């Protein structure tokens, strides 16, 4: 590591000196980052580590609260994050995509003032095909006077987050973080084993010509979404007056990382398949942390009708429609929905 390189530890200490975070939150972020390093090693081993494929006994898939078959790496990543965060004294409780309910920190350990939510391994359907996956996390304050938090104490709007981030396990392992003062990227130096600051103050271009959506769901979309994407696909001959390109990795971390790096819009809209659940993506540990990171990088995040960070959660695994990325493009997508709703009266 050269003199000029700034490690995650140094970056966080400087944030603390500047009064932007306190020692407890600094420790929490360091512990989550260390857990991500261990997950990165496990993911990197793949078949050599015997970690590919479904969890559960032969022929007996293990199903999580989402009704999805768990991958071995889903379970392993969840265990790594639970173990790493149990004894540090910075948390009162935690919640995971892979667990039905939140868990208070075990009585044997000191409890802290924060609550941690995470999707231990996002993009599971890509694990066995060597496509980027990632860990997503969100940090909230534990309500004053609460020592044994339960699910209800986690139901705070995204605007209450004090930190959020993801770690993408791709050609590089990159941690992207906000503590409410910009969004910053750190690349794992595998030789040293440290995250090194590689982009301070990521900025998402306001305009874009790139969109990310699972187009195979088009026939199930609402009318305004059909119209919005229809006009994107008509390109410069259509009302948008410019051509758009499409990308879809089906790992939200990878799609959002591309958008934080070069702009674009990511959307997982409401469709008649997921409407009964309120959407496909989860608010607390997918949409909210990504919305905080995107807004801190000058972008926007919406449900298509409301600012994501203002949504009042009604359940730990609540799902929402998601539009996020380049500000002007998210506003364009929202305009299609609001115009339609106004016309429908
Ligand atoms: P998995 O973790 O079940 O693979 O889902 C990934 C995800 O939650 C998100 O990362 C993707 O953006 C989205 O679902 C992919 O959805 P499709 O499978 O419909 O493309």
Short mmCIF file of C-alpha atoms and ligand atoms in Angstrom, two decimals:
data_model
loop_
_atom_site.label_atom_id
_atom_site.label_comp_id
_atom_site.label_asym_id
_atom_site.label_seq_id
_atom_site.Cartn_x
_atom_site.Cartn_y
_atom_site.Cartn_z
CA UNK A 1 0.00 0.00 0.00
CA UNK A 2 1.58 3.33 -1.07
CA UNK A 3 1.75 6.38 1.17
CA UNK A 4 -0.93 8.09 -0.91
CA UNK A 5 -3.38 5.23 -0.64
CA UNK A 6 -6.10 5.72 1.98
CA UNK A 7 -7.38 2.59 3.67
CA UNK A 8 -10.99 2.22 4.82
CA UNK A 9 -9.76 2.38 8.44
CA UNK A 10 -7.95 5.71 7.85
CA UNK A 11 -10.93 7.10 5.90
CA UNK A 12 -13.30 6.26 8.79
CA UNK A 13 -10.95 7.70 11.41
CA UNK A 14 -10.81 10.94 9.39
CA UNK A 15 -14.63 10.93 9.18
CA UNK A 16 -14.72 10.53 12.96
CA UNK A 17 -12.18 13.34 13.50
CA UNK A 18 -14.39 15.54 11.29
CA UNK A 19 -17.31 14.71 13.61
CA UNK A 20 -19.23 12.97 10.84
CA UNK A 21 -19.43 9.57 12.56
CA UNK A 22 -18.91 8.36 16.14
CA UNK A 23 -16.52 5.57 17.25
CA UNK A 24 -19.36 3.03 17.58
CA UNK A 25 -20.58 3.52 13.98
CA UNK A 26 -16.96 3.45 12.75
CA UNK A 27 -16.45 0.11 14.46
CA UNK A 28 -19.72 -1.24 13.02
CA UNK A 29 -18.72 -0.35 9.44
CA UNK A 30 -15.26 -1.88 9.97
CA UNK A 31 -16.81 -5.13 11.25
CA UNK A 32 -19.23 -5.38 8.30
CA UNK A 33 -16.34 -4.70 5.88
CA UNK A 34 -14.26 -7.44 7.50
CA UNK A 35 -17.18 -9.88 7.13
CA UNK A 36 -17.44 -8.94 3.45
CA UNK A 37 -13.77 -9.84 2.99
CA UNK A 38 -14.52 -13.33 4.32
CA UNK A 39 -17.55 -13.65 2.05
CA UNK A 40 -15.43 -12.48 -0.90
CA UNK A 41 -12.95 -15.30 -0.22
CA UNK A 42 -15.75 -17.91 -0.03
CA UNK A 43 -17.41 -16.62 -3.22
CA UNK A 44 -14.01 -16.50 -4.96
CA UNK A 45 -13.37 -20.17 -4.18
CA UNK A 46 -16.60 -21.28 -5.85
CA UNK A 47 -16.62 -25.01 -6.70
CA UNK A 48 -13.12 -25.41 -5.24
CA UNK A 49 -14.60 -24.50 -1.87
CA UNK A 50 -17.61 -26.76 -2.32
CA UNK A 51 -19.88 -23.75 -1.79
CA UNK A 52 -21.85 -23.76 -5.04
CA UNK A 53 -25.36 -25.13 -5.38
CA UNK A 54 -28.42 -25.34 -3.16
CA UNK A 55 -28.36 -25.50 0.63
CA UNK A 56 -30.27 -28.23 2.47
CA UNK A 57 -30.08 -32.06 2.39
CA UNK A 58 -30.03 -34.02 -0.89
CA UNK A 59 -33.40 -33.47 -2.61
CA UNK A 60 -34.60 -31.37 0.36
CA UNK A 61 -34.14 -27.66 -0.60
CA UNK A 62 -33.94 -25.22 2.31
CA UNK A 63 -36.52 -22.45 1.74
CA UNK A 64 -36.16 -18.94 3.26
CA UNK A 65 -38.86 -16.50 4.43
CA UNK A 66 -39.09 -15.17 0.83
CA UNK A 67 -40.14 -18.63 -0.34
CA UNK A 68 -36.85 -18.95 -2.25
CA UNK A 69 -34.53 -21.97 -2.24
CA UNK A 70 -31.42 -20.95 -0.35
CA UNK A 71 -27.98 -21.35 -1.91
CA UNK A 72 -25.13 -22.68 0.24
CA UNK A 73 -23.45 -19.28 -0.09
CA UNK A 74 -26.64 -17.51 1.06
CA UNK A 75 -26.52 -19.50 4.30
CA UNK A 76 -22.73 -19.19 4.70
CA UNK A 77 -22.75 -15.41 4.07
CA UNK A 78 -25.59 -14.97 6.57
CA UNK A 79 -23.66 -16.93 9.21
CA UNK A 80 -20.47 -14.92 8.58
CA UNK A 81 -22.35 -11.61 9.11
CA UNK A 82 -24.18 -12.89 12.21
CA UNK A 83 -20.99 -14.17 13.83
CA UNK A 84 -18.92 -11.08 12.98
CA UNK A 85 -21.51 -8.67 14.41
CA UNK A 86 -22.48 -10.58 17.57
CA UNK A 87 -19.74 -9.63 20.05
CA UNK A 88 -18.53 -6.11 19.02
CA UNK A 89 -20.86 -4.17 21.34
CA UNK A 90 -22.02 -1.76 18.58
CA UNK A 91 -25.35 -3.43 17.80
CA UNK A 92 -28.62 -3.98 19.66
CA UNK A 93 -30.10 -6.22 16.96
CA UNK A 94 -29.92 -7.33 13.35
CA UNK A 95 -32.20 -8.51 10.56
CA UNK A 96 -31.51 -10.44 7.37
CA UNK A 97 -33.20 -11.38 4.09
CA UNK A 98 -32.50 -14.99 5.11
CA UNK A 99 -34.21 -14.81 8.53
CA UNK A 100 -37.95 -14.61 9.24
CA UNK A 101 -37.53 -12.20 12.16
CA UNK A 102 -34.91 -9.84 13.56
CA UNK A 103 -32.58 -11.05 16.28
CA UNK A 104 -31.44 -9.08 19.34
CA UNK A 105 -27.74 -9.46 20.09
CA UNK A 106 -27.35 -12.48 22.45
CA UNK A 107 -27.50 -11.57 26.17
CA UNK A 108 -23.92 -12.79 26.68
CA UNK A 109 -22.60 -9.84 24.65
CA UNK A 110 -22.87 -6.09 25.32
CA UNK A 111 -25.53 -4.35 23.23
CA UNK A 112 -24.97 -1.09 21.35
CA UNK A 113 -27.11 1.67 19.88
CA UNK A 114 -27.48 0.50 16.30
CA UNK A 115 -29.61 -1.89 14.25
CA UNK A 116 -28.14 -3.65 11.18
CA UNK A 117 -30.16 -5.00 8.23
CA UNK A 118 -28.60 -6.95 5.36
CA UNK A 119 -29.10 -9.03 2.25
CA UNK A 120 -26.13 -11.34 2.83
CA UNK A 121 -25.81 -12.38 -0.83
CA UNK A 122 -27.83 -10.55 -3.42
CA UNK A 123 -28.11 -12.06 -6.89
CA UNK A 124 -28.18 -15.67 -5.76
CA UNK A 125 -29.39 -16.83 -9.16
CA UNK A 126 -26.02 -15.72 -10.53
CA UNK A 127 -23.80 -17.47 -7.97
CA UNK A 128 -23.41 -20.75 -9.84
CA UNK A 129 -22.74 -19.03 -13.16
CA UNK A 130 -19.84 -16.86 -11.98
CA UNK A 131 -21.63 -13.52 -12.39
CA UNK A 132 -21.16 -10.69 -9.85
CA UNK A 133 -23.13 -10.98 -6.62
CA UNK A 134 -22.96 -8.88 -3.46
CA UNK A 135 -23.82 -8.05 0.13
CA UNK A 136 -26.11 -5.06 0.86
CA UNK A 137 -26.43 -3.45 4.31
CA UNK A 138 -28.32 -0.66 6.07
CA UNK A 139 -27.76 0.84 9.54
CA UNK A 140 -30.44 2.46 11.75
CA UNK A 141 -30.37 3.80 15.30
CA UNK A 142 -32.00 1.59 17.93
CA UNK A 143 -34.88 3.62 19.42
CA UNK A 144 -33.98 5.36 22.70
CA UNK A 145 -34.50 3.15 25.77
CA UNK A 146 -34.94 -0.07 23.77
CA UNK A 147 -32.46 -2.75 24.86
CA UNK A 148 -34.09 -5.82 23.29
CA UNK A 149 -35.30 -4.68 19.86
CA UNK A 150 -37.90 -6.62 17.90
CA UNK A 151 -39.11 -6.33 14.28
CA UNK A 152 -41.20 -3.21 15.00
CA UNK A 153 -38.10 -1.24 16.07
CA UNK A 154 -36.59 -1.77 12.62
CA UNK A 155 -39.57 -0.29 10.78
CA UNK A 156 -38.03 3.16 10.25
CA UNK A 157 -38.14 5.05 6.91
CA UNK A 158 -34.99 5.02 4.77
CA UNK A 159 -34.37 8.67 5.64
CA UNK A 160 -33.50 7.46 9.18
CA UNK A 161 -30.51 5.44 7.94
CA UNK A 162 -27.16 6.54 9.41
CA UNK A 163 -25.07 4.39 7.07
CA UNK A 164 -25.56 2.08 4.09
CA UNK A 165 -23.43 0.18 1.63
CA UNK A 166 -22.86 -2.81 -0.53
CA UNK A 167 -19.91 -5.00 -1.38
CA UNK A 168 -19.86 -6.36 -4.93
CA UNK A 169 -17.95 -9.60 -5.53
CA UNK A 170 -16.94 -9.38 -9.17
CA UNK A 171 -13.61 -9.12 -11.02
CA UNK A 172 -12.74 -6.84 -8.11
CA UNK A 173 -14.26 -6.82 -4.68
CA UNK A 174 -15.53 -3.28 -4.16
CA UNK A 175 -17.16 -1.80 -1.06
CA UNK A 176 -19.37 1.24 -1.67
CA UNK A 177 -20.32 3.20 1.43
CA UNK A 178 -22.17 6.27 2.70
CA UNK A 179 -22.40 7.62 6.23
CA UNK A 180 -24.48 10.55 5.00
CA UNK A 181 -21.59 12.60 3.60
CA UNK A 182 -21.27 11.45 0.01
CA UNK A 183 -20.82 7.99 -1.50
CA UNK A 184 -17.35 6.49 -1.71
CA UNK A 185 -15.85 3.34 -3.24
CA UNK A 186 -13.10 1.15 -1.77
CA UNK A 187 -11.39 -1.65 -3.70
CA UNK A 188 -10.07 -4.71 -1.83
CA UNK A 189 -6.29 -5.02 -2.20
CA UNK A 190 -6.19 -8.82 -2.02
CA UNK A 191 -2.40 -8.88 -1.32
CA UNK A 192 -2.67 -6.61 1.71
CA UNK A 193 -6.23 -7.63 2.61
CA UNK A 194 -7.33 -3.99 3.00
CA UNK A 195 -10.05 -1.93 1.36
CA UNK A 196 -8.40 1.07 -0.33
CA UNK A 197 -10.26 4.27 -1.24
CA UNK A 198 -10.47 4.33 -5.06
CA UNK A 199 -13.31 6.83 -5.63
CA UNK A 200 -14.09 9.61 -3.14
CA UNK A 201 -17.42 11.32 -3.78
CA UNK A 202 -19.04 9.23 -6.55
CA UNK A 203 -21.36 11.37 -8.76
CA UNK A 204 -24.14 9.97 -10.96
CA UNK A 205 -24.60 11.95 -14.21
CA UNK A 206 -28.05 13.64 -14.25
CA UNK A 207 -28.84 12.45 -17.79
CA UNK A 208 -28.36 8.97 -19.25
CA UNK A 209 -28.90 6.81 -22.35
CA UNK A 210 -28.81 3.49 -20.46
CA UNK A 211 -31.62 1.63 -18.74
CA UNK A 212 -31.74 -1.62 -16.76
CA UNK A 213 -34.95 -3.61 -16.43
CA UNK A 214 -36.02 -7.26 -16.83
CA UNK A 215 -37.74 -6.77 -20.20
CA UNK A 216 -39.16 -10.30 -20.14
CA UNK A 217 -41.73 -9.00 -17.62
CA UNK A 218 -42.99 -6.31 -20.02
CA UNK A 219 -46.44 -7.88 -20.64
CA UNK A 220 -47.10 -7.87 -16.88
CA UNK A 221 -46.27 -4.17 -16.35
CA UNK A 222 -48.67 -1.32 -15.59
CA UNK A 223 -49.66 0.94 -18.53
CA UNK A 224 -47.38 3.87 -17.54
CA UNK A 225 -44.39 1.53 -17.38
CA UNK A 226 -45.28 0.08 -20.77
CA UNK A 227 -45.44 3.65 -22.18
CA UNK A 228 -42.20 4.73 -20.48
CA UNK A 229 -40.14 1.77 -21.78
CA UNK A 230 -41.95 1.88 -25.12
CA UNK A 231 -40.68 5.44 -25.60
CA UNK A 232 -37.15 4.45 -24.53
CA UNK A 233 -37.15 1.72 -27.17
CA UNK A 234 -38.43 4.14 -29.88
CA UNK A 235 -35.20 6.08 -29.32
CA UNK A 236 -34.45 9.23 -31.33
CA UNK A 237 -37.46 8.70 -33.61
CA UNK A 238 -39.72 8.78 -30.55
CA UNK A 239 -40.73 11.46 -27.97
CA UNK A 240 -37.46 11.01 -26.00
CA UNK A 241 -35.46 12.13 -29.08
CA UNK A 242 -32.39 10.00 -28.24
CA UNK A 243 -31.39 6.33 -28.45
CA UNK A 244 -31.13 4.25 -25.25
CA UNK A 245 -29.07 1.10 -24.60
CA UNK A 246 -30.08 -1.67 -22.19
CA UNK A 247 -28.22 -3.70 -19.57
CA UNK A 248 -29.58 -6.29 -17.05
CA UNK A 249 -27.28 -8.38 -14.85
CA UNK A 250 -30.08 -9.61 -12.53
CA UNK A 251 -27.84 -8.82 -9.53
CA UNK A 252 -29.01 -5.48 -8.15
CA UNK A 253 -25.55 -4.79 -6.68
CA UNK A 254 -23.91 -5.13 -10.10
CA UNK A 255 -26.55 -3.07 -11.92
CA UNK A 256 -26.46 -0.31 -9.27
CA UNK A 257 -22.65 -0.30 -9.17
CA UNK A 258 -22.62 0.34 -12.94
CA UNK A 259 -25.09 3.21 -12.43
CA UNK A 260 -23.05 4.76 -9.58
CA UNK A 261 -19.99 4.49 -11.84
CA UNK A 262 -21.33 5.79 -15.19
CA UNK A 263 -25.03 6.65 -14.77
CA UNK A 264 -28.21 4.97 -15.93
CA UNK A 265 -31.60 4.03 -14.53
CA UNK A 266 -32.39 0.75 -12.75
CA UNK A 267 -36.00 -0.28 -12.34
CA UNK A 268 -37.92 -3.23 -10.97
CA UNK A 269 -41.48 -1.93 -11.42
CA UNK A 270 -44.73 -3.29 -10.15
CA UNK A 271 -46.12 -6.04 -12.39
CA UNK A 272 -49.18 -8.25 -12.17
CA UNK A 273 -47.01 -11.16 -10.96
CA UNK A 274 -45.44 -9.39 -7.98
CA UNK A 275 -48.24 -6.85 -7.32
CA UNK A 276 -49.89 -9.02 -4.61
CA UNK A 277 -46.61 -8.76 -2.66
CA UNK A 278 -46.22 -5.03 -3.39
CA UNK A 279 -43.22 -5.56 -5.70
CA UNK A 280 -40.22 -7.86 -6.19
CA UNK A 281 -37.40 -6.10 -4.34
CA UNK A 282 -37.25 -5.70 -0.58
CA UNK A 283 -37.45 -2.19 0.94
CA UNK A 284 -35.37 -2.58 4.11
CA UNK A 285 -32.20 -4.26 2.84
CA UNK A 286 -32.26 -3.68 -0.94
CA UNK A 287 -34.17 -0.52 -1.95
CA UNK A 288 -33.45 1.73 1.09
CA UNK A 289 -29.67 1.25 1.29
CA UNK A 290 -29.34 1.64 -2.50
CA UNK A 291 -31.56 4.75 -2.41
CA UNK A 292 -29.37 6.36 0.31
CA UNK A 293 -26.18 5.64 -1.70
CA UNK A 294 -27.72 6.93 -4.94
CA UNK A 295 -29.10 10.14 -3.40
CA UNK A 296 -25.73 10.82 -1.72
CA UNK A 297 -24.18 10.53 -5.21
CA UNK A 298 -26.55 13.11 -6.72
CA UNK A 299 -29.06 10.61 -8.12
CA UNK A 300 -32.70 9.92 -7.28
CA UNK A 301 -34.68 6.90 -6.00
CA UNK A 302 -38.44 6.41 -6.19
CA UNK A 303 -41.21 3.81 -6.04
CA UNK A 304 -42.44 5.34 -9.31
CA UNK A 305 -44.82 7.50 -7.33
CA UNK A 306 -42.98 8.51 -4.10
CA UNK A 307 -39.42 9.19 -2.85
CA UNK A 308 -38.07 5.82 -1.70
CA UNK A 309 -36.53 7.16 1.52
CA UNK A 310 -39.92 8.55 2.65
CA UNK A 311 -41.71 5.19 2.45
CA UNK A 312 -42.98 4.10 5.88
CA UNK A 313 -42.13 0.37 6.27
CA UNK A 314 -44.98 -1.91 7.34
CA UNK A 315 -42.97 -5.13 7.63
CA UNK A 316 -39.35 -6.35 7.79
CA UNK A 317 -39.58 -8.06 4.38
CA UNK A 318 -41.84 -5.45 2.73
CA UNK A 319 -41.44 -5.22 -1.07
CA UNK A 320 -41.66 -2.10 -3.23
CA UNK A 321 -41.38 -1.04 -6.88
CA UNK A 322 -37.95 0.51 -7.51
CA UNK A 323 -36.68 3.23 -9.86
CA UNK A 324 -33.22 4.65 -9.13
CA UNK A 325 -30.23 6.27 -10.81
CA UNK A 326 -29.68 9.37 -12.96
CA UNK A 327 -31.91 12.10 -11.49
CA UNK A 328 -33.46 13.43 -14.71
CA UNK A 329 -34.26 9.92 -15.94
CA UNK A 330 -35.88 8.79 -12.69
CA UNK A 331 -37.96 11.99 -12.76
CA UNK A 332 -38.97 11.14 -16.36
CA UNK A 333 -40.09 7.63 -15.34
CA UNK A 334 -42.04 9.03 -12.37
CA UNK A 335 -43.71 11.62 -14.62
CA UNK A 336 -45.17 8.83 -16.80
CA UNK A 337 -46.72 7.23 -13.69
CA UNK A 338 -48.09 10.46 -12.20
CA UNK A 339 -49.51 11.61 -15.55
CA UNK A 340 -51.25 8.26 -15.96
CA UNK A 341 -52.63 8.34 -12.41
CA UNK A 342 -53.86 11.95 -12.90
CA UNK A 343 -55.58 10.99 -16.18
CA UNK A 344 -57.12 7.92 -14.54
CA UNK A 345 -58.49 10.33 -11.91
P1 LIG B 1 -31.91 -13.32 -6.22
O1 LIG B 1 -31.08 -12.94 -5.06
O2 LIG B 1 -33.05 -14.24 -5.88
O3 LIG B 1 -31.09 -13.82 -7.40
O4 LIG B 1 -32.65 -12.03 -6.76
C1 LIG B 1 -31.84 -11.00 -7.16
C2 LIG B 1 -32.74 -9.75 -7.13
O5 LIG B 1 -33.31 -9.60 -5.90
C3 LIG B 1 -31.96 -8.51 -7.53
O6 LIG B 1 -30.63 -8.56 -7.19
C4 LIG B 1 -32.14 -8.45 -9.02
O7 LIG B 1 -32.11 -7.12 -9.48
C5 LIG B 1 -33.49 -9.09 -9.26
O8 LIG B 1 -33.77 -9.88 -8.12
C6 LIG B 1 -33.45 -10.00 -10.47
O9 LIG B 1 -34.74 -10.34 -10.77
P2 LIG B 1 -35.08 -11.23 -12.07
O10 LIG B 1 -34.64 -12.62 -11.70
O11 LIG B 1 -36.52 -11.07 -12.26
O12 LIG B 1 -34.29 -10.69 -13.21
#
